XYZ file of N, CA and C in Angstrom:
279
model
N 0.844 -1.173 0.000
C 0.000 0.000 0.000
C 0.892 1.239 0.000
N 0.594 2.152 -0.847
C 1.400 3.360 -0.970
C 0.985 4.395 0.066
N 1.881 5.349 0.280
C 1.575 6.428 1.213
C 0.426 7.278 0.677
N -0.369 7.759 1.586
C -1.469 8.621 1.196
C -0.960 10.036 0.968
N -1.695 10.811 0.227
C -1.258 12.168 -0.104
C -1.340 13.118 1.086
N -2.034 12.693 2.140
C -2.167 13.577 3.290
C -0.879 13.642 4.103
N 0.062 12.764 3.818
C 1.331 12.790 4.524
C 1.384 11.858 5.714
N 0.300 11.157 5.995
C 0.288 10.224 7.122
C 0.705 8.848 6.628
N 1.556 8.210 7.356
C 2.003 6.869 6.982
C 0.893 5.855 7.199
N 0.899 4.853 6.367
C -0.128 3.821 6.491
C 0.025 3.078 7.810
N 1.256 2.952 8.301
C 1.453 2.266 9.580
C 0.812 3.055 10.719
N 0.868 4.381 10.625
C 0.242 5.209 11.657
C -1.276 5.072 11.606
N -1.808 4.979 10.394
C -3.256 4.806 10.254
C -3.699 3.462 10.820
N -2.909 2.431 10.549
C -3.233 1.105 11.071
C -3.135 1.098 12.592
N -2.117 1.731 13.134
C -1.954 1.810 14.585
C -3.135 2.528 15.225
N -3.627 3.552 14.550
C -4.785 4.284 15.065
C -6.021 3.391 15.085
N -6.229 2.630 14.008
C -7.375 1.709 13.958
C -7.268 0.662 15.069
N -6.067 0.128 15.266
C -5.882 -0.878 16.305
C -6.142 -0.294 17.690
N -5.667 0.921 17.905
C -5.855 1.565 19.207
C -7.335 1.792 19.498
N -8.076 2.210 18.475
C -9.515 2.426 18.656
C -10.226 1.121 18.986
N -9.836 0.058 18.320
C -10.452 -1.249 18.559
C -10.154 -1.733 19.981
N -8.897 -1.615 20.381
C -8.509 -2.048 21.730
C -9.187 -1.200 22.798
N -9.277 0.103 22.557
C -9.927 0.990 23.511
C -11.384 0.600 23.700
N -12.050 0.285 22.609
C -13.450 -0.115 22.675
C -13.614 -1.406 23.476
N -12.752 -2.378 23.212
C -12.821 -3.646 23.938
C -12.530 -3.453 25.420
N -11.534 -2.626 25.725
C -11.171 -2.388 27.118
C -12.290 -1.682 27.869
N -12.942 -0.725 27.212
C -14.050 -0.020 27.851
C -15.188 -0.983 28.163
N -15.414 -1.935 27.261
C -16.454 -2.931 27.496
C -16.156 -3.785 28.709
N -14.900 -4.204 28.845
C -14.510 -5.028 29.995
C -14.610 -4.231 31.294
N -14.162 -2.982 31.259
C -14.222 -2.148 32.455
C -15.675 -1.913 32.862
N -16.547 -1.740 31.878
C -17.969 -1.538 32.142
C -18.571 -2.771 32.825
N -18.181 -3.960 32.335
C -18.677 -5.202 32.935
C -18.241 -5.311 34.395
N -16.992 -4.940 34.662
C -16.470 -4.994 36.028
C -17.254 -4.038 36.922
N -17.484 -2.828 36.415
C -18.188 -1.822 37.203
C -19.626 -2.249 37.501
N -20.310 -2.783 36.490
C -21.708 -3.215 36.671
C -21.781 -4.383 37.658
N -20.861 -5.336 37.518
C -20.856 -6.495 38.415
C -20.566 -6.069 39.848
N -19.663 -5.111 40.008
C -19.334 -4.614 41.342
C -20.539 -3.933 41.982
N -21.239 -3.116 41.197
C -22.422 -2.435 41.714
C -23.508 -3.438 42.103
N -23.624 -4.508 41.319
C -24.627 -5.536 41.610
C -24.336 -6.207 42.949
N -23.054 -6.513 43.184
C -22.682 -7.152 44.447
C -22.930 -6.205 45.615
N -22.544 -4.950 45.450
C -22.745 -3.985 46.538
C -24.230 -3.808 46.854
N -25.056 -3.785 45.811
C -26.499 -3.653 46.022
C -27.057 -4.889 46.707
N -26.589 -6.056 46.291
C -27.060 -7.296 46.902
C -26.614 -7.385 48.358
N -25.416 -6.890 48.649
C -24.914 -6.920 50.021
C -25.703 -5.968 50.913
N -26.057 -4.818 50.386
C -26.783 -3.841 51.204
C -28.223 -4.274 51.472
N -28.811 -4.998 50.518
C -30.194 -5.456 50.708
C -30.261 -6.895 51.206
N -29.100 -7.498 51.420
C -29.010 -8.892 51.886
C -29.795 -9.830 50.962
N -29.572 -9.686 49.667
C -30.279 -10.488 48.666
C -29.790 -11.936 48.710
N -30.658 -12.829 48.249
C -30.322 -14.253 48.230
C -29.311 -14.584 47.127
N -29.199 -13.706 46.154
C -28.307 -13.972 45.015
C -26.894 -13.425 45.238
N -26.565 -13.114 46.474
C -25.277 -12.480 46.776
C -24.091 -13.347 46.358
N -24.156 -14.632 46.655
C -23.026 -15.520 46.324
C -22.816 -15.627 44.817
N -23.917 -15.743 44.068
C -23.804 -15.850 42.616
C -23.277 -14.543 42.017
N -23.767 -13.432 42.549
C -23.308 -12.128 42.069
C -21.825 -11.936 42.354
N -21.398 -12.356 43.526
C -19.984 -12.233 43.894
C -19.114 -13.090 42.971
N -19.585 -14.265 42.667
C -18.829 -15.164 41.777
C -18.695 -14.565 40.382
N -19.784 -13.992 39.862
C -19.759 -13.369 38.543
C -18.826 -12.154 38.527
N -18.876 -11.365 39.592
C -18.028 -10.175 39.671
C -16.553 -10.569 39.714
N -16.231 -11.581 40.500
C -14.842 -12.040 40.578
C -14.367 -12.565 39.234
N -15.241 -13.226 38.520
C -14.904 -13.735 37.199
C -14.616 -12.591 36.232
N -15.456 -11.564 36.248
C -15.250 -10.390 35.379
C -13.936 -9.692 35.712
N -13.668 -9.561 36.998
C -12.437 -8.902 37.430
C -11.215 -9.706 36.994
N -11.288 -11.026 37.145
C -10.172 -11.882 36.732
C -9.924 -11.803 35.231
N -10.994 -11.766 34.447
C -10.844 -11.677 32.994
C -10.206 -10.355 32.587
N -10.616 -9.286 33.242
C -10.033 -7.976 32.939
C -8.554 -7.947 33.297
N -8.194 -8.563 34.406
C -6.788 -8.603 34.814
C -5.976 -9.493 33.875
N -6.563 -10.587 33.442
C -5.866 -11.508 32.539
C -5.543 -10.832 31.208
N -6.469 -10.001 30.737
C -6.261 -9.320 29.459
C -5.423 -8.059 29.599
N -5.082 -7.682 30.835
C -4.241 -6.517 31.051
C -4.997 -5.204 31.088
N -6.312 -5.277 31.182
C -7.116 -4.055 31.223
C -6.945 -3.368 32.576
N -6.914 -4.158 33.637
C -6.605 -3.628 34.961
C -5.415 -4.403 35.512
N -4.687 -3.794 36.415
C -3.506 -4.409 37.015
C -3.939 -5.553 37.919
N -3.101 -6.565 38.043
C -3.485 -7.735 38.836
C -3.634 -7.393 40.308
N -2.884 -6.431 40.787
C -3.037 -6.039 42.191
C -4.339 -5.261 42.396
N -4.729 -4.490 41.410
C -6.011 -3.787 41.468
C -7.144 -4.800 41.496
N -7.010 -5.841 40.677
C -8.027 -6.892 40.642
C -8.131 -7.587 41.997
N -6.985 -7.895 42.592
C -6.985 -8.558 43.894
C -7.630 -7.673 44.958
N -7.338 -6.379 44.903
C -7.904 -5.443 45.875
C -9.426 -5.344 45.715
N -9.892 -5.270 44.470
C -11.333 -5.186 44.219
C -12.044 -6.453 44.720
N -11.476 -7.608 44.400
C -12.074 -8.867 44.826
C -12.106 -8.977 46.344
N -11.031 -8.542 46.989
C -10.951 -8.601 48.440
C -12.016 -7.721 49.083
N -12.164 -6.526 48.564
C -13.150 -5.599 49.133
C -14.576 -6.082 48.920
N -14.831 -6.692 47.754
C -16.173 -7.232 47.502
C -16.472 -8.398 48.441
N -15.482 -9.276 48.612
C -15.664 -10.425 49.501
C -15.881 -9.960 50.933
N -15.145 -8.941 51.334
C -15.274 -8.383 52.671
C -16.680 -7.826 52.897
N -17.196 -7.107 51.901
C -18.543 -6.542 51.989
C -19.593 -7.642 52.037
N -19.382 -8.687 51.222
C -20.337 -9.802 51.193
C -20.337 -10.550 52.534
N -19.167 -10.770 53.097
C -19.071 -11.470 54.381
C -19.677 -10.638 55.506
N -19.476 -9.333 55.455
C -20.040 -8.446 56.461
C -21.567 -8.470 56.393
N -22.090 -8.508 55.181
C -23.532 -8.552 54.992
C -24.114 -9.881 55.469
N -23.376 -10.962 55.192
C -23.860 -12.291 55.575
C -23.812 -12.482 57.089
N -22.876 -11.821 57.746
C -22.732 -11.977 59.198
C -23.860 -11.305 59.952
N -24.428 -10.271 59.383
C -25.490 -9.534 60.101
C -26.803 -10.253 60.074
């Protein structure tokens, strides 16, 4: 592929397309983590029966995001720990 007349290299254009695609995918994963976290917090505050299932789904989303490098593994561990702590506190009451 030849250079475009605008002066931008084709490699730069491809890099831009890749960055947009990755950004979109990463935003989707982060959104899933945020929604799952909110679900667990809501279930913990209302002492819902689905708390364990919600916690499991949230931990799974967090692990997937960490595996793909969207969030740092220590951030993932901290989020999971705090969710588990909230769930245990809710279950104890």
